[in-house]
Amino acid sequence: MSFRVCLIGSMVGTLATVTRVHSHGAVTFPPPRNSIDRNVAPWNGTVPAYPIPFDSPNWCAKSDSTSGDPRNLTGSNGQACFWFSNGCDIGSGSCDGNSGQVIPCCTPKFKLTGNGTAPPDPWGPEGIVVDEDFVKSFDRNKLRPKNLKYPERKATICDPRLRTLNTHAECGSPADFWYNAPWRYPGITPVIDSCGAAGGRLPGQGPAPGGGAGATYVNTSNAKLSDVGSKLPPLMSGTVWSVGSAVEVAWTQKAWHGGGYQYRLCPANMPLTEECFQKMPLPFVGNASLRWGGVGGEQMWFNTTERGWDVSVGTVPEGSMWRKVPLPRGPWNWRASGPSFQPVCEESEECRTSAKAPRCLGPDKPCTCKCSGDGIGDLPMLEMVDMVQLPAGLVPGSYVLGWRWDCEESTQVWTSCSDVTITA
């Protein structure tokens, strides 16, 4: 994962680009409104050969066992993973649209104890310590988004089990570099729009040098840079649920930013705002799972409660349930991100000893890592699948399912909105 400057180009419209780092994620089921470009080229065609391009144009490939692609991949999610809010943390009054990566993602901040070249466990914490020289040169309060309104607000997520990077730093200490990130107080960070903004910013916001952090969108006849997701037309996917039932939902991560997420509902005839969604957060039920290759593909379940990955204290709305993202950083990224957490699947020795981010290159060279990594081309077939509980007293009708991912490694919030019908 590295900073780079992209040239302005044109493909299926105008591609707005900025200096940034990769990021992104989106719901895969139920299909989100944010996939509005699914029926136009190139997303209505074949997903490119590995390594799948990140942008130029923007790809949000997802797993689909019915796609006809031998990799079980489809472009039918369009640019759904490019709808988000950029440049906001737990003390923000609003998002600035620019500063999504205020803490340098790739600068070495950690070092090894002893004389080795790699930690005994690639995800730590053994053998990984903070670089005190970096701590002395670092002041997180000078690296915050604009539009701060509550600069003294305290993080509520301090438990190492709930954190996704730099997990063993003392909460709030100078070494707690990502203390102000959205995940450190789930749900309190404002958003540009509850269904995301195309490219993560509004008209007139950005780009700023070194702070664009994914603020890009390929303009099409359906949507353009800075459109807001709450104004997208409904996507009637045929998803029908029953009042009081536990239902399956899924999302995919295009690039790693740690943190955690929540699902919630808003009646389709109401404005799709945080006020509406926060009235109906949906609790997770049962075990979580990872799935490769779409419905019917390989799937493994794991208990998030036993791992301490579910939280309902210090969240917004008060008492609502959030869940930690179950994918740790890549084993090669310990110098920049510090201790993370153990992956839920058994990673291969090749993955555990990778010195740099690998890429999936097709059947002859499959993904090196299975459930850890950057996500940028190294986890294209993976979905995170959960069950959420619908309220028993829900009035049947048309609803919008909201998904919100509060990041920890960046000052960004990713959102998707999906149309569902709920019957008695």
Short mmCIF file of C-alpha atoms in Angstrom, two decimals:
data_model
loop_
_atom_site.label_atom_id
_atom_site.label_comp_id
_atom_site.label_asym_id
_atom_site.label_seq_id
_atom_site.Cartn_x
_atom_site.Cartn_y
_atom_site.Cartn_z
CA MET A 1 0.00 0.00 0.00
CA SER A 2 1.74 3.16 -1.08
CA PHE A 3 1.19 6.78 -1.97
CA ARG A 4 1.18 7.57 -5.62
CA VAL A 5 0.10 10.31 -7.99
CA CYS A 6 -2.36 9.31 -10.72
CA LEU A 7 -2.82 11.27 -13.89
CA ILE A 8 -6.25 12.51 -14.82
CA GLY A 9 -7.67 10.22 -17.47
CA SER A 10 -10.90 9.39 -19.22
CA MET A 11 -12.76 6.11 -19.42
CA VAL A 12 -16.54 5.84 -19.34
CA GLY A 13 -16.58 9.52 -18.40
CA THR A 14 -14.03 11.59 -16.54
CA LEU A 15 -11.92 10.04 -13.81
CA ALA A 16 -11.24 12.49 -11.02
CA THR A 17 -7.99 11.55 -9.33
CA VAL A 18 -5.80 12.74 -6.50
CA THR A 19 -2.71 11.84 -4.57
CA ARG A 20 -3.91 9.11 -2.24
CA VAL A 21 -3.69 5.66 -0.83
CA HIS A 22 -5.92 2.77 -1.73
CA SER A 23 -8.97 1.98 0.35
CA HIS A 24 -12.62 0.83 -0.16
CA GLY A 25 -15.33 -1.69 0.70
CA ALA A 26 -19.01 -2.29 -0.08
CA VAL A 27 -21.99 -4.51 0.63
CA THR A 28 -22.39 -7.45 -1.74
CA PHE A 29 -25.73 -8.75 -0.44
CA PRO A 30 -28.35 -7.43 -0.65
CA PRO A 31 -27.17 -5.64 -3.83
CA PRO A 32 -26.67 -1.96 -2.97
CA ARG A 33 -28.01 1.12 -4.72
CA ASN A 34 -24.37 2.18 -4.92
CA SER A 35 -23.86 -0.44 -7.69
CA ILE A 36 -25.75 1.89 -10.03
CA ASP A 37 -23.07 1.55 -12.74
CA ARG A 38 -23.41 -2.26 -12.87
CA ASN A 39 -25.13 -2.21 -16.29
CA VAL A 40 -22.65 0.02 -18.14
CA ALA A 41 -19.21 -0.76 -19.55
CA PRO A 42 -16.81 -1.93 -18.36
CA TRP A 43 -18.60 -3.31 -15.26
CA ASN A 44 -21.22 -5.16 -17.29
CA GLY A 45 -18.46 -7.15 -18.94
CA THR A 46 -15.74 -9.52 -17.83
CA VAL A 47 -13.66 -8.68 -14.77
CA PRO A 48 -10.07 -8.07 -16.00
CA ALA A 49 -7.38 -10.71 -15.62
CA TYR A 50 -5.35 -10.75 -12.43
CA PRO A 51 -4.07 -8.52 -11.04
CA ILE A 52 -7.44 -6.73 -11.20
CA PRO A 53 -6.90 -2.97 -11.68
CA PHE A 54 -7.69 -0.86 -8.65
CA ASP A 55 -8.77 2.12 -10.72
CA SER A 56 -8.62 3.57 -14.23
CA PRO A 57 -11.43 2.50 -14.22
CA ASN A 58 -12.52 1.78 -10.65
CA TRP A 59 -13.20 -1.92 -10.03
CA CYS A 60 -15.24 -3.32 -7.13
CA ALA A 61 -15.28 -6.95 -8.24
CA LYS A 62 -17.24 -9.34 -6.02
CA SER A 63 -17.73 -13.09 -5.75
CA ASP A 64 -20.60 -14.67 -7.67
CA SER A 65 -20.84 -18.43 -8.20
CA THR A 66 -23.27 -17.86 -11.11
CA SER A 67 -21.11 -15.34 -12.99
CA GLY A 68 -19.74 -17.77 -15.57
CA ASP A 69 -16.26 -16.49 -14.78
CA PRO A 70 -13.96 -19.38 -13.77
CA ARG A 71 -12.80 -17.22 -10.84
CA ASN A 72 -16.43 -16.75 -9.68
CA LEU A 73 -16.05 -12.99 -10.01
CA THR A 74 -18.40 -10.34 -11.40
CA GLY A 75 -18.33 -6.59 -11.97
CA SER A 76 -22.01 -6.28 -11.07
CA ASN A 77 -21.24 -4.17 -8.00
CA GLY A 78 -20.13 -1.38 -10.33
CA GLN A 79 -18.28 1.28 -8.35
CA ALA A 80 -20.12 0.52 -5.09
CA CYS A 81 -16.87 0.55 -3.09
CA PHE A 82 -16.15 4.17 -4.06
CA TRP A 83 -19.06 5.65 -2.04
CA PHE A 84 -17.81 6.88 1.33
CA SER A 85 -17.02 9.86 3.59
CA ASN A 86 -13.47 11.18 3.59
CA GLY A 87 -11.72 13.26 6.24
CA CYS A 88 -13.61 12.86 9.51
CA ASP A 89 -12.70 11.49 12.95
CA ILE A 90 -14.36 11.16 16.37
CA GLY A 91 -14.01 14.90 17.06
CA SER A 92 -15.23 16.18 13.70
CA GLY A 93 -18.28 18.35 13.24
CA SER A 94 -18.34 17.46 9.55
CA CYS A 95 -16.13 15.71 6.98
CA ASP A 96 -13.62 17.79 5.04
CA GLY A 97 -13.58 15.46 2.00
CA ASN A 98 -9.79 15.46 1.86
CA SER A 99 -7.80 14.18 4.79
CA GLY A 100 -8.67 10.50 4.83
CA GLN A 101 -5.13 9.35 5.52
CA VAL A 102 -3.79 11.85 8.02
CA ILE A 103 -1.61 9.30 9.83
CA PRO A 104 0.99 8.17 7.26
CA CYS A 105 -0.06 4.65 6.37
CA CYS A 106 3.25 3.34 5.17
CA THR A 107 5.87 5.15 7.26
CA PRO A 108 7.77 2.69 9.48
CA LYS A 109 6.65 3.21 13.09
CA PHE A 110 7.68 -0.10 14.66
CA LYS A 111 10.81 -2.17 14.99
CA LEU A 112 11.89 -5.59 16.16
CA THR A 113 13.36 -6.63 19.46
CA GLY A 114 16.42 -8.81 19.09
CA ASN A 115 18.44 -9.42 15.94
CA GLY A 116 15.87 -11.04 13.64
CA THR A 117 14.59 -9.71 10.35
CA ALA A 118 10.95 -10.61 11.00
CA PRO A 119 8.80 -11.06 14.12
CA PRO A 120 8.30 -14.61 15.48
CA ASP A 121 4.60 -14.20 14.76
CA PRO A 122 3.86 -11.99 11.73
CA TRP A 123 0.77 -10.52 13.41
CA GLY A 124 2.48 -9.95 16.74
CA PRO A 125 2.66 -8.73 19.35
CA GLU A 126 5.76 -10.76 20.28
CA GLY A 127 8.91 -9.13 18.96
CA ILE A 128 7.22 -5.96 17.67
CA VAL A 129 7.74 -2.71 19.59
CA VAL A 130 7.05 0.90 18.81
CA ASP A 131 9.95 2.95 17.46
CA GLU A 132 10.53 5.57 20.16
CA ASP A 133 12.24 7.90 17.70
CA PHE A 134 9.04 7.97 15.66
CA VAL A 135 6.97 8.60 18.79
CA LYS A 136 9.17 11.59 19.68
CA SER A 137 8.68 13.08 16.21
CA PHE A 138 4.94 12.42 16.08
CA ASP A 139 1.99 14.50 17.31
CA ARG A 140 -1.38 13.05 16.34
CA ASN A 141 -3.18 16.26 17.30
CA LYS A 142 -1.39 18.03 14.47
CA LEU A 143 -2.57 15.36 12.02
CA ARG A 144 -6.34 15.56 12.26
CA PRO A 145 -8.96 16.39 9.63
CA LYS A 146 -10.28 19.91 9.28
CA ASN A 147 -13.68 20.84 10.70
CA LEU A 148 -12.93 19.66 14.24
CA LYS A 149 -15.73 20.52 16.65
CA TYR A 150 -15.00 18.28 19.63
CA PRO A 151 -11.19 18.04 19.73
CA GLU A 152 -11.14 16.72 23.33
CA ARG A 153 -13.57 13.84 22.74
CA LYS A 154 -12.19 10.57 24.14
CA ALA A 155 -12.06 7.21 22.42
CA THR A 156 -14.25 4.44 23.81
CA ILE A 157 -12.51 1.52 22.10
CA CYS A 158 -9.40 0.76 24.16
CA ASP A 159 -9.64 -3.04 24.56
CA PRO A 160 -6.79 -4.61 22.53
CA ARG A 161 -9.19 -7.36 21.41
CA LEU A 162 -11.34 -4.78 19.60
CA ARG A 163 -8.49 -2.90 17.98
CA THR A 164 -7.11 -3.87 14.59
CA LEU A 165 -3.64 -2.31 14.47
CA ASN A 166 -1.12 -1.09 17.01
CA THR A 167 -3.25 -3.15 19.36
CA HIS A 168 -0.96 -3.08 22.40
CA ALA A 169 -0.35 0.67 22.62
CA GLU A 170 -1.58 2.17 25.89
CA CYS A 171 -4.93 3.79 25.12
CA GLY A 172 -4.49 7.53 24.56
CA SER A 173 -0.72 7.45 24.98
CA PRO A 174 1.60 9.24 22.51
CA ALA A 175 2.18 5.83 20.89
CA ASP A 176 -1.56 5.34 20.27
CA PHE A 177 -1.25 6.83 16.79
CA TRP A 178 -4.81 6.06 15.57
CA TYR A 179 -6.58 7.13 18.78
CA ASN A 180 -8.93 9.56 16.99
CA ALA A 181 -9.95 7.26 14.11
CA PRO A 182 -13.68 6.56 13.59
CA TRP A 183 -13.56 3.00 14.94
CA ARG A 184 -12.23 4.19 18.28
CA TYR A 185 -15.73 5.54 19.07
CA PRO A 186 -18.08 3.57 16.80
CA GLY A 187 -20.83 5.62 15.19
CA ILE A 188 -19.90 9.05 16.62
CA THR A 189 -17.99 10.23 13.54
CA PRO A 190 -20.14 12.30 11.15
CA VAL A 191 -20.58 11.30 7.51
CA ILE A 192 -21.09 13.26 4.33
CA ASP A 193 -24.08 11.08 3.51
CA SER A 194 -25.46 7.94 5.17
CA CYS A 195 -25.30 6.10 1.84
CA GLY A 196 -21.89 7.53 0.93
CA ALA A 197 -20.65 10.17 -1.47
CA ALA A 198 -19.17 9.22 -4.83
CA GLY A 199 -15.44 9.66 -4.35
CA GLY A 200 -15.87 10.52 -0.67
CA ARG A 201 -16.30 14.26 -1.07
CA LEU A 202 -18.76 16.99 -1.95
CA PRO A 203 -18.41 19.57 -4.74
CA GLY A 204 -15.71 22.06 -3.84
CA GLN A 205 -13.94 19.71 -1.44
CA GLY A 206 -10.40 18.61 -2.32
CA PRO A 207 -8.24 17.35 -3.61
CA ALA A 208 -5.47 18.18 -1.16
CA PRO A 209 -1.83 17.12 -1.56
CA GLY A 210 -1.23 13.81 0.15
CA GLY A 211 -4.75 13.67 1.57
CA GLY A 212 -7.10 12.58 -1.21
CA ALA A 213 -7.23 9.00 0.08
CA GLY A 214 -9.37 7.43 -2.62
CA ALA A 215 -11.44 10.48 -3.61
CA THR A 216 -12.07 9.26 -7.13
CA TYR A 217 -15.09 8.23 -9.19
CA VAL A 218 -15.52 7.44 -12.86
CA ASN A 219 -18.36 9.66 -14.05
CA THR A 220 -21.06 7.83 -16.01
CA SER A 221 -24.55 8.60 -17.25
CA ASN A 222 -25.81 7.19 -13.93
CA ALA A 223 -23.69 8.97 -11.33
CA LYS A 224 -20.78 11.37 -11.03
CA LEU A 225 -18.11 12.42 -8.57
CA SER A 226 -19.61 13.99 -5.40
CA ASP A 227 -23.14 12.62 -5.90
CA VAL A 228 -24.67 11.44 -2.63
CA GLY A 229 -25.92 7.88 -2.23
CA SER A 230 -29.13 8.79 -0.41
CA LYS A 231 -30.39 10.35 -3.64
CA LEU A 232 -29.71 7.27 -5.80
CA PRO A 233 -32.80 5.54 -7.19
CA PRO A 234 -33.99 2.36 -5.46
CA LEU A 235 -32.57 -0.95 -6.68
CA MET A 236 -35.33 -3.50 -6.34
CA SER A 237 -33.28 -6.68 -6.11
CA GLY A 238 -36.08 -8.99 -5.07
CA THR A 239 -34.70 -9.39 -1.54
CA VAL A 240 -37.64 -10.27 0.71
CA TRP A 241 -37.29 -10.83 4.46
CA SER A 242 -39.78 -11.65 7.19
CA VAL A 243 -40.47 -9.57 10.30
CA GLY A 244 -38.53 -10.88 13.31
CA SER A 245 -36.26 -13.18 11.29
CA ALA A 246 -32.47 -13.49 11.26
CA VAL A 247 -31.20 -12.64 7.78
CA GLU A 248 -27.91 -13.01 5.92
CA VAL A 249 -25.90 -9.98 4.86
CA ALA A 250 -22.44 -9.76 3.27
CA TRP A 251 -19.75 -7.28 2.32
CA THR A 252 -16.33 -7.29 0.74
CA GLN A 253 -13.18 -5.32 1.43
CA LYS A 254 -11.27 -3.92 -1.51
CA ALA A 255 -8.51 -2.58 0.71
CA TRP A 256 -7.59 -2.92 4.38
CA HIS A 257 -8.28 -0.19 6.94
CA GLY A 258 -9.17 -2.21 10.02
CA GLY A 259 -11.98 -0.97 12.26
CA GLY A 260 -15.52 -2.33 12.54
CA TYR A 261 -19.01 -2.18 11.09
CA GLN A 262 -22.76 -2.19 11.70
CA TYR A 263 -26.00 -2.81 9.78
CA ARG A 264 -29.17 -0.75 10.32
CA LEU A 265 -32.60 -0.07 8.75
CA CYS A 266 -34.53 3.00 7.65
CA PRO A 267 -38.03 3.02 6.09
CA ALA A 268 -37.66 3.62 2.35
CA ASN A 269 -40.15 6.50 2.45
CA MET A 270 -38.07 8.43 5.00
CA PRO A 271 -34.97 10.60 4.37
CA LEU A 272 -31.92 8.32 4.50
CA THR A 273 -30.07 10.12 7.28
CA GLU A 274 -28.05 9.09 10.31
CA GLU A 275 -30.99 10.16 12.45
CA CYS A 276 -33.22 7.63 10.70
CA PHE A 277 -30.71 4.76 10.54
CA GLN A 278 -29.69 5.21 14.18
CA LYS A 279 -33.26 4.53 15.28
CA MET A 280 -33.01 0.94 14.02
CA PRO A 281 -29.55 -0.66 14.43
CA LEU A 282 -29.59 -4.41 13.80
CA PRO A 283 -27.80 -6.69 16.27
CA PHE A 284 -25.62 -9.50 14.99
CA VAL A 285 -26.75 -13.03 15.90
CA GLY A 286 -24.87 -16.32 15.82
CA ASN A 287 -21.44 -16.89 14.37
CA ALA A 288 -19.79 -14.77 11.69
CA SER A 289 -18.26 -16.36 8.60
CA LEU A 290 -15.91 -15.85 5.69
CA ARG A 291 -16.92 -17.07 2.24
CA TRP A 292 -14.84 -17.56 -0.87
CA GLY A 293 -16.30 -17.83 -4.38
CA GLY A 294 -19.87 -16.69 -3.69
CA VAL A 295 -22.94 -18.57 -2.49
CA GLY A 296 -22.17 -22.27 -2.39
CA GLY A 297 -18.42 -21.67 -2.23
CA GLU A 298 -16.08 -22.47 0.63
CA GLN A 299 -17.31 -20.99 3.92
CA MET A 300 -15.93 -21.03 7.45
CA TRP A 301 -17.64 -19.86 10.65
CA PHE A 302 -16.09 -18.42 13.80
CA ASN A 303 -17.33 -17.13 17.14
CA THR A 304 -16.83 -13.37 17.47
CA THR A 305 -18.15 -13.31 21.06
CA GLU A 306 -15.44 -15.68 22.26
CA ARG A 307 -12.84 -13.51 20.58
CA GLY A 308 -14.19 -10.30 22.14
CA TRP A 309 -14.92 -8.80 18.71
CA ASP A 310 -18.49 -7.58 19.36
CA VAL A 311 -19.10 -4.35 21.25
CA SER A 312 -22.21 -2.50 22.44
CA VAL A 313 -20.69 -0.22 25.11
CA GLY A 314 -19.40 3.19 24.05
CA THR A 315 -21.19 3.00 20.70
CA VAL A 316 -23.62 5.21 18.79
CA PRO A 317 -26.53 4.81 18.99
CA GLU A 318 -26.08 4.00 22.68
CA GLY A 319 -26.11 0.27 23.32
CA SER A 320 -26.07 -0.66 19.62
CA MET A 321 -23.96 -3.60 18.51
CA TRP A 322 -20.90 -3.26 16.28
CA ARG A 323 -18.47 -5.93 15.09
CA LYS A 324 -14.73 -5.78 14.47
CA VAL A 325 -13.57 -6.44 10.92
CA PRO A 326 -12.24 -10.04 11.03
CA LEU A 327 -9.36 -9.54 8.58
CA PRO A 328 -5.96 -8.59 10.03
CA ARG A 329 -3.37 -6.62 8.12
CA GLY A 330 -0.96 -8.47 5.85
CA PRO A 331 1.97 -10.16 7.63
CA TRP A 332 4.40 -8.00 5.63
CA ASN A 333 3.03 -4.74 7.05
CA TRP A 334 4.14 -4.95 10.70
CA ARG A 335 6.62 -2.06 10.38
CA ALA A 336 3.87 0.41 9.45
CA SER A 337 0.89 -0.90 11.44
CA GLY A 338 2.39 -2.73 14.40
CA PRO A 339 0.71 -5.67 16.16
CA SER A 340 -2.60 -6.72 14.67
CA PHE A 341 -4.46 -9.95 15.53
CA GLN A 342 -4.51 -13.58 14.51
CA PRO A 343 -6.39 -14.50 11.30
CA VAL A 344 -9.38 -16.79 11.73
CA CYS A 345 -8.20 -19.18 8.99
CA GLU A 346 -4.95 -21.13 8.84
CA GLU A 347 -2.60 -19.13 6.65
CA SER A 348 0.09 -20.88 4.64
CA GLU A 349 3.78 -20.63 5.42
CA GLU A 350 4.21 -18.68 2.18
CA CYS A 351 1.71 -16.11 3.42
CA ARG A 352 3.19 -15.92 6.92
CA THR A 353 6.68 -15.25 5.58
CA SER A 354 5.75 -12.86 2.76
CA ALA A 355 7.99 -9.82 2.87
CA LYS A 356 5.73 -7.77 0.61
CA ALA A 357 2.13 -7.76 -0.54
CA PRO A 358 1.52 -10.64 -2.97
CA ARG A 359 -0.91 -10.57 -5.86
CA CYS A 360 -3.33 -13.16 -7.20
CA LEU A 361 -2.22 -13.98 -10.73
CA GLY A 362 -4.70 -16.66 -11.74
CA PRO A 363 -5.13 -20.44 -11.40
CA ASP A 364 -1.39 -21.11 -11.61
CA LYS A 365 -0.60 -18.55 -8.89
CA PRO A 366 -3.56 -18.22 -6.52
CA CYS A 367 -3.79 -15.77 -3.64
CA THR A 368 -0.91 -16.28 -1.22
CA CYS A 369 -2.98 -15.23 1.80
CA LYS A 370 -6.52 -16.41 2.40
CA CYS A 371 -7.95 -14.21 5.17
CA SER A 372 -5.37 -11.48 5.84
CA GLY A 373 -3.77 -8.83 3.70
CA ASP A 374 -4.17 -5.43 2.10
CA GLY A 375 -7.15 -6.49 0.01
CA ILE A 376 -5.72 -4.65 -3.01
CA GLY A 377 -5.78 -7.51 -5.47
CA ASP A 378 -4.88 -10.15 -2.87
CA LEU A 379 -8.36 -11.04 -1.52
CA PRO A 380 -10.73 -10.57 -4.48
CA MET A 381 -12.95 -13.62 -3.84
CA LEU A 382 -13.53 -13.10 -0.11
CA GLU A 383 -16.77 -11.92 1.54
CA MET A 384 -17.58 -11.30 5.20
CA VAL A 385 -20.97 -12.88 5.90
CA ASP A 386 -23.09 -12.21 9.02
CA MET A 387 -26.59 -12.81 10.32
CA VAL A 388 -28.51 -9.83 11.71
CA GLN A 389 -31.78 -9.83 13.64
CA LEU A 390 -34.84 -7.96 12.34
CA PRO A 391 -37.13 -6.48 15.01
CA ALA A 392 -40.19 -8.55 15.88
CA GLY A 393 -42.46 -5.51 15.94
CA LEU A 394 -41.37 -4.13 12.57
CA VAL A 395 -44.15 -2.79 10.34
CA PRO A 396 -44.06 -4.68 7.02
CA GLY A 397 -43.05 -2.59 4.03
CA SER A 398 -40.14 -1.27 1.99
CA TYR A 399 -36.90 -0.53 3.84
CA VAL A 400 -33.33 0.48 3.11
CA LEU A 401 -30.60 -1.58 4.76
CA GLY A 402 -27.66 0.63 5.69
CA TRP A 403 -24.13 -0.67 6.25
CA ARG A 404 -21.47 1.48 7.90
CA TRP A 405 -17.77 0.64 8.23
CA ASP A 406 -15.85 2.90 10.64
CA CYS A 407 -12.15 2.60 9.84
CA GLU A 408 -9.28 2.58 12.31
CA GLU A 409 -6.27 2.95 10.01
CA SER A 410 -7.79 5.97 8.23
CA THR A 411 -10.18 8.85 8.91
CA GLN A 412 -12.85 7.44 6.62
CA VAL A 413 -16.32 5.90 6.90
CA TRP A 414 -17.63 3.58 4.15
CA THR A 415 -21.36 3.14 3.61
CA SER A 416 -23.73 1.22 1.33
CA CYS A 417 -27.55 1.23 1.07
CA SER A 418 -29.65 -1.70 -0.17
CA ASP A 419 -33.39 -1.93 -0.83
CA VAL A 420 -35.31 -4.77 0.85
CA THR A 421 -38.94 -5.73 1.28
CA ILE A 422 -40.01 -6.94 4.73
CA THR A 423 -43.20 -8.98 5.02
CA ALA A 424 -45.29 -10.18 7.97
#
